[in-house]
Coordinates of N, CA and C in Angstrom, one line a residue:
Chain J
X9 N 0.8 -1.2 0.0 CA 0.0 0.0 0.0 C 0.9 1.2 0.0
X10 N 0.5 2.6 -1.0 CA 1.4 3.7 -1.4 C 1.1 4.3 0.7
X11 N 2.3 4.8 0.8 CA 2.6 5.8 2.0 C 3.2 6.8 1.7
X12 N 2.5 8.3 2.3 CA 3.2 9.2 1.2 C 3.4 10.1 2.8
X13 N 4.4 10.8 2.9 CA 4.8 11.5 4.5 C 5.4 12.3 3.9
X14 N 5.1 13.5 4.8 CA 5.9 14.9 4.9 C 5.9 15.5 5.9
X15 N 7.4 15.5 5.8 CA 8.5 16.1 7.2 C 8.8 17.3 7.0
X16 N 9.0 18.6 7.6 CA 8.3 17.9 8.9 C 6.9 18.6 8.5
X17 N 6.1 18.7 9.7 CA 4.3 18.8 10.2 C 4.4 20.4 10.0
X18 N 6.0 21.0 10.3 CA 5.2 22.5 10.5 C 6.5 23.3 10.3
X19 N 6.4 24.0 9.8 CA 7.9 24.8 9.6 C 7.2 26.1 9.5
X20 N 8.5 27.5 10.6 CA 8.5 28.7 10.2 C 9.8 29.5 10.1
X21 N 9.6 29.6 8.7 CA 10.7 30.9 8.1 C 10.5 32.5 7.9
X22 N 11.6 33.1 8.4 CA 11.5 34.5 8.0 C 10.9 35.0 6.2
X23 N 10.4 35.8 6.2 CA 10.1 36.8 5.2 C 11.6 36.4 4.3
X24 N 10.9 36.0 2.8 CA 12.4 36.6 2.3 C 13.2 35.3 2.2
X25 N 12.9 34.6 2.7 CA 14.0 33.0 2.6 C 13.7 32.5 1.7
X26 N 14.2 31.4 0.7 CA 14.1 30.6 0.4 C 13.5 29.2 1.0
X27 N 12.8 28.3 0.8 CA 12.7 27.2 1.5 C 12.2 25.8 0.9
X28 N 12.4 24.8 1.5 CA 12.1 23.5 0.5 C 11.0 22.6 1.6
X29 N 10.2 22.1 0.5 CA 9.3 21.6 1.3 C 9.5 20.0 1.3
X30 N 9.3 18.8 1.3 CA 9.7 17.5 1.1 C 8.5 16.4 1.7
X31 N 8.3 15.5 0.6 CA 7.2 14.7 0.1 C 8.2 13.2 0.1
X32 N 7.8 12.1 0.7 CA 8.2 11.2 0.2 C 7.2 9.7 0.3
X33 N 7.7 8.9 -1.0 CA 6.4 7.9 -1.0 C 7.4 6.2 -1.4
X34 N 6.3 5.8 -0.7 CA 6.7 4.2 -0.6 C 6.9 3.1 -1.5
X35 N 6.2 3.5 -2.8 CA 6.3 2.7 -3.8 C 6.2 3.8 -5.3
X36 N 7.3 3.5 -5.5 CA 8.2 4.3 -6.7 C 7.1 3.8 -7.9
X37 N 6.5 3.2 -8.0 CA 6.0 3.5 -9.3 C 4.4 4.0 -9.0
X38 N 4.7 5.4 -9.7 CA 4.1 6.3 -9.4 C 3.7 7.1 -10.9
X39 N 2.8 7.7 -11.4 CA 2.0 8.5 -12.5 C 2.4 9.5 -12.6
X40 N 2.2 10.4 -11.3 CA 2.1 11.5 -11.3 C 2.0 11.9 -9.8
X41 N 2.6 13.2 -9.9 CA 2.7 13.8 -7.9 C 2.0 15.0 -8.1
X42 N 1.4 15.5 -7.3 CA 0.5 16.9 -7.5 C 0.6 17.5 -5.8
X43 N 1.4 18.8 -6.3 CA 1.5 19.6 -5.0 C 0.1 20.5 -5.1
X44 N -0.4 20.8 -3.4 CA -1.4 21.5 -3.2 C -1.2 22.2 -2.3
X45 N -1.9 23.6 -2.4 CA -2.0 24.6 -1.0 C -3.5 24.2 -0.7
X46 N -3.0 24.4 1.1 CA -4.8 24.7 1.6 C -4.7 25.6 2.7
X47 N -6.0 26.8 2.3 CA -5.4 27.8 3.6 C -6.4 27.8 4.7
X48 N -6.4 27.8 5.3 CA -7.3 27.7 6.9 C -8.5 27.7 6.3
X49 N -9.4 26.5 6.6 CA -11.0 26.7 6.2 C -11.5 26.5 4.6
X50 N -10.2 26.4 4.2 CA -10.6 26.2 2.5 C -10.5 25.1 1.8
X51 N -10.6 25.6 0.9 CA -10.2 23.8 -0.2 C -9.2 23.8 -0.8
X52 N -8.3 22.7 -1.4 CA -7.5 22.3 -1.6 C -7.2 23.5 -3.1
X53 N -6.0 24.0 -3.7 CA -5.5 24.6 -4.7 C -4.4 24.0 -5.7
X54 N -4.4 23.3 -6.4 CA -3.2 23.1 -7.2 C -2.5 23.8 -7.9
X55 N -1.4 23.6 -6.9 CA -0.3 24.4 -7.0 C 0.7 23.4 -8.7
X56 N 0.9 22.4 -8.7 CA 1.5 21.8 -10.0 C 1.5 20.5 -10.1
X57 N 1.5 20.0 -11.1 CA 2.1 18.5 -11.2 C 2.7 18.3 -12.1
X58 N 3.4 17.1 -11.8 CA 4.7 16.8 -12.3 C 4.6 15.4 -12.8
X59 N 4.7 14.8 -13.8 CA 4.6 13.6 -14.4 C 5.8 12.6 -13.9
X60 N 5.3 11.6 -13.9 CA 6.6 10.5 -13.5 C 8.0 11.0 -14.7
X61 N 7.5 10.8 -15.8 CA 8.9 11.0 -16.8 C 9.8 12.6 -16.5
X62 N 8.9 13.7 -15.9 CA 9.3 14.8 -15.5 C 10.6 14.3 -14.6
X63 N 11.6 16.0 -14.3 CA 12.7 15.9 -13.2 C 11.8 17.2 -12.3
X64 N 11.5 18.1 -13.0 CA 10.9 19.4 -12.7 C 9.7 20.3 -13.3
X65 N 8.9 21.0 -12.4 CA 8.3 21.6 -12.8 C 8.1 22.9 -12.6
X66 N 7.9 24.2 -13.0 CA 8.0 25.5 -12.5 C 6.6 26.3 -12.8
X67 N 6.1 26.8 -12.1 CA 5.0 27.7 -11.6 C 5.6 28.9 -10.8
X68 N 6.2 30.4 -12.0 CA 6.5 31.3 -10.9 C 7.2 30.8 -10.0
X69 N 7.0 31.4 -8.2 CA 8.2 31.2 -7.6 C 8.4 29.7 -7.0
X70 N 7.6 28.9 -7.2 CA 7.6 27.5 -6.9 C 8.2 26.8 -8.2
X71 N 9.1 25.7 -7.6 CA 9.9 24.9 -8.4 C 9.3 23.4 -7.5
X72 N 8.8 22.1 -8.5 CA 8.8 21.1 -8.1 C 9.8 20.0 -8.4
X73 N 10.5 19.4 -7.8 CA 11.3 18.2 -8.1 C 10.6 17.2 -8.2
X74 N 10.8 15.4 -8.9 CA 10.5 14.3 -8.7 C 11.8 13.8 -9.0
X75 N 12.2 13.0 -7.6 CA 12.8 12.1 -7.8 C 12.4 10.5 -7.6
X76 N 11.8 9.4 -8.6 CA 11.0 8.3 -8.8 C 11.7 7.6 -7.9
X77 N 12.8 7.4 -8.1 CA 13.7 6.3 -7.8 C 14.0 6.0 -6.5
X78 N 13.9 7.2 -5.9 CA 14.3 7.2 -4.2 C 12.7 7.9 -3.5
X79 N 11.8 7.5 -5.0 CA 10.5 7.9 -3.9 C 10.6 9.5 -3.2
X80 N 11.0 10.7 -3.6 CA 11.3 12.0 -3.0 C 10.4 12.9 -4.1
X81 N 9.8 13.6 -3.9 CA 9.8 15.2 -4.6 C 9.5 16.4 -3.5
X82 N 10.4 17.4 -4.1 CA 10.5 18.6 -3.0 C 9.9 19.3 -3.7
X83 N 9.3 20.7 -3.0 CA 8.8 21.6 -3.5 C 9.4 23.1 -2.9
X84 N 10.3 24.1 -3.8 CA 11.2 25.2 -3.7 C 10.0 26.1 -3.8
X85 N 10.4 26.9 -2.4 CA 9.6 28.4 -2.4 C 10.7 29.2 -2.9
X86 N 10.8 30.0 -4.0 CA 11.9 31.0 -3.4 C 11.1 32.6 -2.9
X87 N 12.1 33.4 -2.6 CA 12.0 34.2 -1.5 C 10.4 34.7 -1.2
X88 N 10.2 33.9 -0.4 CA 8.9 33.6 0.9 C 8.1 34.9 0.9
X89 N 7.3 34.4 1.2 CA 6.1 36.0 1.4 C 5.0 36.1 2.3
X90 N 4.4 36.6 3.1 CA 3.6 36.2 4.3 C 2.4 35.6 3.6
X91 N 2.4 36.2 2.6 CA 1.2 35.2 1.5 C 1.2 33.8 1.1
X92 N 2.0 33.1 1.6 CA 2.7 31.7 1.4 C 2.7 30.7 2.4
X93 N 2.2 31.5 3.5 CA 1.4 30.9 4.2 C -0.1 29.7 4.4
X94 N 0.7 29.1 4.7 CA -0.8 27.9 3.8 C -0.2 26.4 5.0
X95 N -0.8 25.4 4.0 CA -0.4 24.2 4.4 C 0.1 23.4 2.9
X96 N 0.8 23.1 2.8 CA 1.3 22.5 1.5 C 1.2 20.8 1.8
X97 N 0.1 20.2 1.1 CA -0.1 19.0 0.2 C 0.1 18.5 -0.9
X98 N 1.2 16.9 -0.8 CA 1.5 16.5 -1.9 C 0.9 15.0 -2.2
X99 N 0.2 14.9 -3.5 CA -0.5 13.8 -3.7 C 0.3 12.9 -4.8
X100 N 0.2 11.4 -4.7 CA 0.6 11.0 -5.7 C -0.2 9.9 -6.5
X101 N -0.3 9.7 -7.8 CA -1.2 9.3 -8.3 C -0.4 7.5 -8.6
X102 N -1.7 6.6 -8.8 CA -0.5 5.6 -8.8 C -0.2 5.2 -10.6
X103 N -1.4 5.3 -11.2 CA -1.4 4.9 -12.9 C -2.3 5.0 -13.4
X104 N -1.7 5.4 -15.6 CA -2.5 5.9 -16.1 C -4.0 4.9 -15.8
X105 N -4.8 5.8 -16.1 CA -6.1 5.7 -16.0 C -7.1 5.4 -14.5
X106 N -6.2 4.9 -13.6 CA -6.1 5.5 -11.7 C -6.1 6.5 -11.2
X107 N -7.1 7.3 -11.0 CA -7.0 8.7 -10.8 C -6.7 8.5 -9.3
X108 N -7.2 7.6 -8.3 CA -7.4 7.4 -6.6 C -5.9 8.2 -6.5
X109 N -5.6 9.3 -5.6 CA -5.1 10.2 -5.3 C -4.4 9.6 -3.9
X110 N -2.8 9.3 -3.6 CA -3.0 8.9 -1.9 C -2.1 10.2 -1.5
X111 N -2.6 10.8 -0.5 CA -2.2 11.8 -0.4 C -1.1 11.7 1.4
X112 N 0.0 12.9 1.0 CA 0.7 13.3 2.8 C -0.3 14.0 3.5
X113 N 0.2 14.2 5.0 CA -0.5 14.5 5.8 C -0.2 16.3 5.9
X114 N 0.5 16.5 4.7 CA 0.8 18.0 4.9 C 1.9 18.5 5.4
X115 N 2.6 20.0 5.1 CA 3.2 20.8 6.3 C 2.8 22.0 6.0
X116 N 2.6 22.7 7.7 CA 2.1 24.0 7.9 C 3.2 24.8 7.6
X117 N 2.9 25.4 6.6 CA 4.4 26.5 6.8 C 3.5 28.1 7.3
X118 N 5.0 28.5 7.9 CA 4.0 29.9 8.5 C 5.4 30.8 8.6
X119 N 5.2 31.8 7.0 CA 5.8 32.8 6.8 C 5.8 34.3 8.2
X120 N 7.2 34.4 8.4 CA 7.4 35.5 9.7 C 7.6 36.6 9.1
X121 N 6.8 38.0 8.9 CA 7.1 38.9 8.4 C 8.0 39.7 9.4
Chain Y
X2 N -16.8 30.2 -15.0 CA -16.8 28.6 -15.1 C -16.9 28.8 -13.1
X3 N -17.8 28.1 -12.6 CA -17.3 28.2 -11.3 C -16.4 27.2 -10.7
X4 N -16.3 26.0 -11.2 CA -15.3 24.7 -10.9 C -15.9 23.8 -10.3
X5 N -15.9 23.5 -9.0 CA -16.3 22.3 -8.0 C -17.2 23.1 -7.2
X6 N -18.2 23.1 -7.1 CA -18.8 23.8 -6.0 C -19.5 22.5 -5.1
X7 N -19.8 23.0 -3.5 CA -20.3 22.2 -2.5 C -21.0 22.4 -1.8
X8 N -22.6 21.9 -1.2 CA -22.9 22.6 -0.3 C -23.7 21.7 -0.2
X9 N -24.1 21.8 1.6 CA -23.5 23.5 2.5 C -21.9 23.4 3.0
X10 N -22.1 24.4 3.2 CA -20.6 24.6 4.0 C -20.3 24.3 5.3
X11 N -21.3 24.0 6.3 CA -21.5 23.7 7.5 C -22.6 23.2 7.9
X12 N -22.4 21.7 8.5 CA -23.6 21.2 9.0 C -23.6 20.4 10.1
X13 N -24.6 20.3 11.0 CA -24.7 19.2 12.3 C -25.5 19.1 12.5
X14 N -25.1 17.6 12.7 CA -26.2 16.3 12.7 C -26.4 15.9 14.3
X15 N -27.4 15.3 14.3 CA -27.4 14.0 15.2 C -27.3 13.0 15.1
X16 N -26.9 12.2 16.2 CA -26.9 10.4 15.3 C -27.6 9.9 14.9
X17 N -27.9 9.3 13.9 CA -28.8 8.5 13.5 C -29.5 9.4 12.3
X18 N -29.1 10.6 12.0 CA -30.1 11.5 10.9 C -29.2 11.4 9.5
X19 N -29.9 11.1 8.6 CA -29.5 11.4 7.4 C -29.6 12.2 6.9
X20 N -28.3 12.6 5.7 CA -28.3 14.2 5.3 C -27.3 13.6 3.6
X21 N -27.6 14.9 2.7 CA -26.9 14.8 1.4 C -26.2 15.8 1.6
X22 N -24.7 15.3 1.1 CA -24.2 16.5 0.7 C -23.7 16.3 -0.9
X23 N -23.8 17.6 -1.1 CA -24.0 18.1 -2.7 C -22.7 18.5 -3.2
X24 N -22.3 18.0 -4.2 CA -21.5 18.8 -5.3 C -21.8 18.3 -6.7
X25 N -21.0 19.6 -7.2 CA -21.3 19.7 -8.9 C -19.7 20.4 -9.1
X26 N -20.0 19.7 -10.8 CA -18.8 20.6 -11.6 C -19.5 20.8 -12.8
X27 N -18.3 22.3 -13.0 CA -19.0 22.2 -14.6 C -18.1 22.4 -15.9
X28 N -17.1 21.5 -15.4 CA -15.5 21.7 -16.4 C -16.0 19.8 -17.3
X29 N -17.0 19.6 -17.2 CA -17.4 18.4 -17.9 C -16.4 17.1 -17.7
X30 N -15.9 17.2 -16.0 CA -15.1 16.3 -16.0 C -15.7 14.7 -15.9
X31 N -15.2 13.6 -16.8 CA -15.5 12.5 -16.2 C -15.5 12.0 -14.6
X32 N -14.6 12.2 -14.0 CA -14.0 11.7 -13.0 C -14.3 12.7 -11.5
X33 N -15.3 12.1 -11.0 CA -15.4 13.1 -9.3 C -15.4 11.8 -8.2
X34 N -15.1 12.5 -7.1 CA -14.5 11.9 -6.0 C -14.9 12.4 -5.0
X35 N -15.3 11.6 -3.7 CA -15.1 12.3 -2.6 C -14.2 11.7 -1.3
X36 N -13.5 12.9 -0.9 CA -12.7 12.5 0.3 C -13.0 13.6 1.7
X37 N -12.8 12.6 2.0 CA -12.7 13.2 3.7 C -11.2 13.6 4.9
X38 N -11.0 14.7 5.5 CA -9.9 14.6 5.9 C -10.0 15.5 7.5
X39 N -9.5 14.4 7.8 CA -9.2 14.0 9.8 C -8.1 14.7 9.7
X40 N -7.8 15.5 11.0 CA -6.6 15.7 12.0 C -5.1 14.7 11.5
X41 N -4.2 15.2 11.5 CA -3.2 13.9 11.2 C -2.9 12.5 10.5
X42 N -4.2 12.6 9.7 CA -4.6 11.1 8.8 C -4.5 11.8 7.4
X43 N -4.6 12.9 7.0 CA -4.4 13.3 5.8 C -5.7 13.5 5.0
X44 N -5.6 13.2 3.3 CA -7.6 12.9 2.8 C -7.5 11.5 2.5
X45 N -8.2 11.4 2.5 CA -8.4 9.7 2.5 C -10.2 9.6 1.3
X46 N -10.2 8.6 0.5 CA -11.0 8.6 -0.7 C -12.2 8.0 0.0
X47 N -13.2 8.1 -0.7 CA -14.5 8.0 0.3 C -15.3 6.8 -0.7
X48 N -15.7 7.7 -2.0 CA -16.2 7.6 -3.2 C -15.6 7.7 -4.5
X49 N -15.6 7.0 -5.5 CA -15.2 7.8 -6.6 C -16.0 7.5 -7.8
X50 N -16.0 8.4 -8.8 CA -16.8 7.9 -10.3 C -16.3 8.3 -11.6
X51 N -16.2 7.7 -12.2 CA -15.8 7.5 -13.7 C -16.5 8.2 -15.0
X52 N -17.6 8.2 -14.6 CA -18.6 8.6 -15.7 C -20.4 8.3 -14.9
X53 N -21.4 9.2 -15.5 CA -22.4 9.0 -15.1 C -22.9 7.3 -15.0
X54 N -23.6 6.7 -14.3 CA -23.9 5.7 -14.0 C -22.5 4.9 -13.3
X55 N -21.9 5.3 -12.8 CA -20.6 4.1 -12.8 C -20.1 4.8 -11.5
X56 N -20.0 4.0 -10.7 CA -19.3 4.7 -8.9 C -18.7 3.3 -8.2
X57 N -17.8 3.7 -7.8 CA -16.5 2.7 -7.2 C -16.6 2.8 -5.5
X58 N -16.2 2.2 -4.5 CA -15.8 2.7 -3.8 C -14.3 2.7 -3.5
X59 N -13.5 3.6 -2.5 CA -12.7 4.1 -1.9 C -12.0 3.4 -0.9
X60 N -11.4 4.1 -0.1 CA -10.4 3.6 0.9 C -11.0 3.6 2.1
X61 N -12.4 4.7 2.7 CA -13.2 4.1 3.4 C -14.8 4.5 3.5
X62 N -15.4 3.0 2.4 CA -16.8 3.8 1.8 C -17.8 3.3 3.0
X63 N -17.5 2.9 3.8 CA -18.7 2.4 4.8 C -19.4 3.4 5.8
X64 N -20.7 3.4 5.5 CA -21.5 4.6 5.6 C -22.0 5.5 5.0
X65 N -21.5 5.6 3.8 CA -21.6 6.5 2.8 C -21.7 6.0 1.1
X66 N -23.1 6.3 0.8 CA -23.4 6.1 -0.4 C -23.3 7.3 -1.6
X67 N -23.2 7.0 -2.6 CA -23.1 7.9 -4.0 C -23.8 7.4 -4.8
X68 N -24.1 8.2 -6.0 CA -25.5 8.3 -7.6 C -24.5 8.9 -8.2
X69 N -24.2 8.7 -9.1 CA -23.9 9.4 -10.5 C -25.2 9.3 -11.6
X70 N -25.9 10.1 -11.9 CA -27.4 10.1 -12.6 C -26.4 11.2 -13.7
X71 N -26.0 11.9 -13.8 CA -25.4 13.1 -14.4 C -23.9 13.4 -14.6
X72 N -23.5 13.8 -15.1 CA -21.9 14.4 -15.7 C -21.3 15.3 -14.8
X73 N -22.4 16.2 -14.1 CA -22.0 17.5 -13.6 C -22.3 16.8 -11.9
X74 N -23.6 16.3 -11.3 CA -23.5 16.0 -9.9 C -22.9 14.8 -9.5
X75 N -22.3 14.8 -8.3 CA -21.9 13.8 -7.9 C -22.4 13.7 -6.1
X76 N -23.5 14.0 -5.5 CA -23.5 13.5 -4.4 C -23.5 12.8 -3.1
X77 N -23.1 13.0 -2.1 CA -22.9 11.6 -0.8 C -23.8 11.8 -0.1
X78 N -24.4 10.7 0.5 CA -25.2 10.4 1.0 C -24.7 10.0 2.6
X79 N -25.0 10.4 3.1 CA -24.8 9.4 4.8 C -26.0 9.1 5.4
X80 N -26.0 8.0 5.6 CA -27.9 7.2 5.8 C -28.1 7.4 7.7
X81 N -26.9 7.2 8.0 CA -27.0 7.1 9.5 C -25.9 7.4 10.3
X82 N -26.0 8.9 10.2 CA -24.8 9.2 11.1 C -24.4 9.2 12.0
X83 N -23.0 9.3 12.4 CA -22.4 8.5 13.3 C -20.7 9.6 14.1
X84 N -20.9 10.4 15.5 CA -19.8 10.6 16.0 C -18.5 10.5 14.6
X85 N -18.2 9.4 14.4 CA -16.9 9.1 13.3 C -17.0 9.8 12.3
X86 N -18.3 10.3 11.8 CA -18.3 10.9 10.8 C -18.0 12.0 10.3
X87 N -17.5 12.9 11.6 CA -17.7 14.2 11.8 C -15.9 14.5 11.3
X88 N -16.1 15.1 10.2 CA -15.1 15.4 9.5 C -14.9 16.5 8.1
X89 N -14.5 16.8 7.6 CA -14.1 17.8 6.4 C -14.3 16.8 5.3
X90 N -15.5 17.2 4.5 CA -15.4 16.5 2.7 C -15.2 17.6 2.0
X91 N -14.2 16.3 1.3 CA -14.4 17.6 -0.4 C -14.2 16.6 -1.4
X92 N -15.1 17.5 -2.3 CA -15.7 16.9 -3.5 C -14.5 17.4 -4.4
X93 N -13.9 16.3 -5.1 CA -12.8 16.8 -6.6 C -13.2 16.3 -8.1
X94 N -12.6 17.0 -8.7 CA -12.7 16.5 -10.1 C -11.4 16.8 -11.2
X95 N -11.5 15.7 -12.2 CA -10.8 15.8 -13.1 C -11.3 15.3 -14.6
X96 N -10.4 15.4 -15.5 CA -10.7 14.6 -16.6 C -9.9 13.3 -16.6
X97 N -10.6 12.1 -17.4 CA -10.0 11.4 -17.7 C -8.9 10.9 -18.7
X98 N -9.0 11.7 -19.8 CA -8.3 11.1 -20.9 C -7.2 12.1 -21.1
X99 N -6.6 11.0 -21.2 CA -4.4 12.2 -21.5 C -3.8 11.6 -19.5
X100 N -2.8 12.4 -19.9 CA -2.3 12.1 -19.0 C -2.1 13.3 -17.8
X101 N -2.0 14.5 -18.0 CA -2.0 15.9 -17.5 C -3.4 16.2 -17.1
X102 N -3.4 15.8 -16.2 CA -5.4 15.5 -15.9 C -5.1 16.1 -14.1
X103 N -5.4 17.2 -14.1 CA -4.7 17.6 -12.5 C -6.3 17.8 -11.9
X104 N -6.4 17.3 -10.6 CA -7.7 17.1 -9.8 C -8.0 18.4 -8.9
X105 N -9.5 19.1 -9.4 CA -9.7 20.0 -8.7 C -10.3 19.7 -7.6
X106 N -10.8 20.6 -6.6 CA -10.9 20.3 -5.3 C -12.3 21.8 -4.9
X107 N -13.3 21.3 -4.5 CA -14.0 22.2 -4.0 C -14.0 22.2 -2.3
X108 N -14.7 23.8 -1.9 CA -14.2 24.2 -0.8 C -14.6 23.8 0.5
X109 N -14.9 22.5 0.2 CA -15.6 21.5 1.8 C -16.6 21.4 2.3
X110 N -17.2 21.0 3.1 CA -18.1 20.5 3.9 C -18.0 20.2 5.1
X111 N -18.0 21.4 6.0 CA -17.6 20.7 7.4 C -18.9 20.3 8.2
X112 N -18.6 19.2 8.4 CA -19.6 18.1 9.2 C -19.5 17.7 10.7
X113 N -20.5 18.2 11.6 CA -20.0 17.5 12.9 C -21.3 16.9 13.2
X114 N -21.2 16.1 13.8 CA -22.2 14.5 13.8 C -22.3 14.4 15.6
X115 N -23.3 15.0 16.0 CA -23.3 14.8 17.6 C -23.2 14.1 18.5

């Protein structure tokens, strides 16, 4: 059964940092990974996805990595904004035509102005 | 286009009372879903469907029924609510065909079950 965790649960950075978020899953064959924001009380936003054959994906100041092999993809904030504040969810899909989504439990990031 | 919409946005039950909750899309996707997500457990799949007439269940469908009659609704049903049940849904959708098929997400259903 896919296990998908992200370390850690809560992180806060100054205004202005750079920072990397990190997703990892248990069984490398995988479709597709889909990062999400969710902000207090709301619903989920997709932020990007990234196909298995992808290394990277870019959306403005977010950069997504997949690395298959070692089961990892990170997700790069660069310089942070109190607007960035959210909870960042990463789902991974298992194959074509499997849309069932298993998703991490999240991390809270919380931008320090 | 408004995307996934859900409602209501807030509801409480008693045990034992049944209630629908509602969503629709209007991006003509094949593919809607519903999950639910607990404290530290993450979302977890409830329901899901393929096309009108056709519904699967999930990773945890007990208690909770779905209809696909239509393209655009997809509703859940809870027959007999139950304490456990009291949790955040959201209704998603995508397309099926290709492979760049990214899952939208409407803005929940918070449910507490007395």
């Amino acid at each position: 059964k896919q296990e998908v965790t992200q370390i850690p649960a809560a992180l806060s950075v100054p205004e202005g940092e750079n920072l990397v978020l990190n997703c990892s899953f248990t069984d490398s064959a995988i479709y597709n990974l889909q990062w999400f924001r969710q902000d207090p009380g709301k619903g989920l936003t997709s932020l990007l996805l990234i196909q298995s054959s992808q290394r990277e994906q870019t959306s403005g100041r977010l950069n997504a990595s997949l690395d298959k092999s070692s089961g990892r993809s990170t997700l790069y904030i660069a310089a942070s904004q109190p607007g960035d504040s959210a909870t960042y969810l990463c789902a991974v899909r298992p194959d074509f035509g499997n849309e069932k989504l298993t998703f991490g439990t999240g991390t809270r990031l919380t931008i320090i102005p | 286009n408004a995307g996934v919409t859900q409602t209501p946005k807030f509801q409480v039950l008693k045990t034992g009372q049944s209630m629908t909750l509602q969503c629709a899309q209007d991006m003509n996707h094949e593919y809607m879903s519903w999950y639910r997500q607990d404290p530290g457990m993450g979302l977890r799949l409830i329901h899901y469907s393929v096309g009108a007439g056709i519904t699967d269940q999930g990773e945890v469908p007990n208690g909770y029924n779905v209809s696909r009659s239509t393209t655009e609704d997809f509703p859940l049903r809870l027959l007999s609510a139950a304490p456990s049940q009291t949790s955040v849904y959201f209704c998603a959708s995508s397309q099926l065909a290709g492979g760049y098929n990214e899952q939208f997400f409407g803005p929940g259903t918070r449910l507490t079950v007395l």
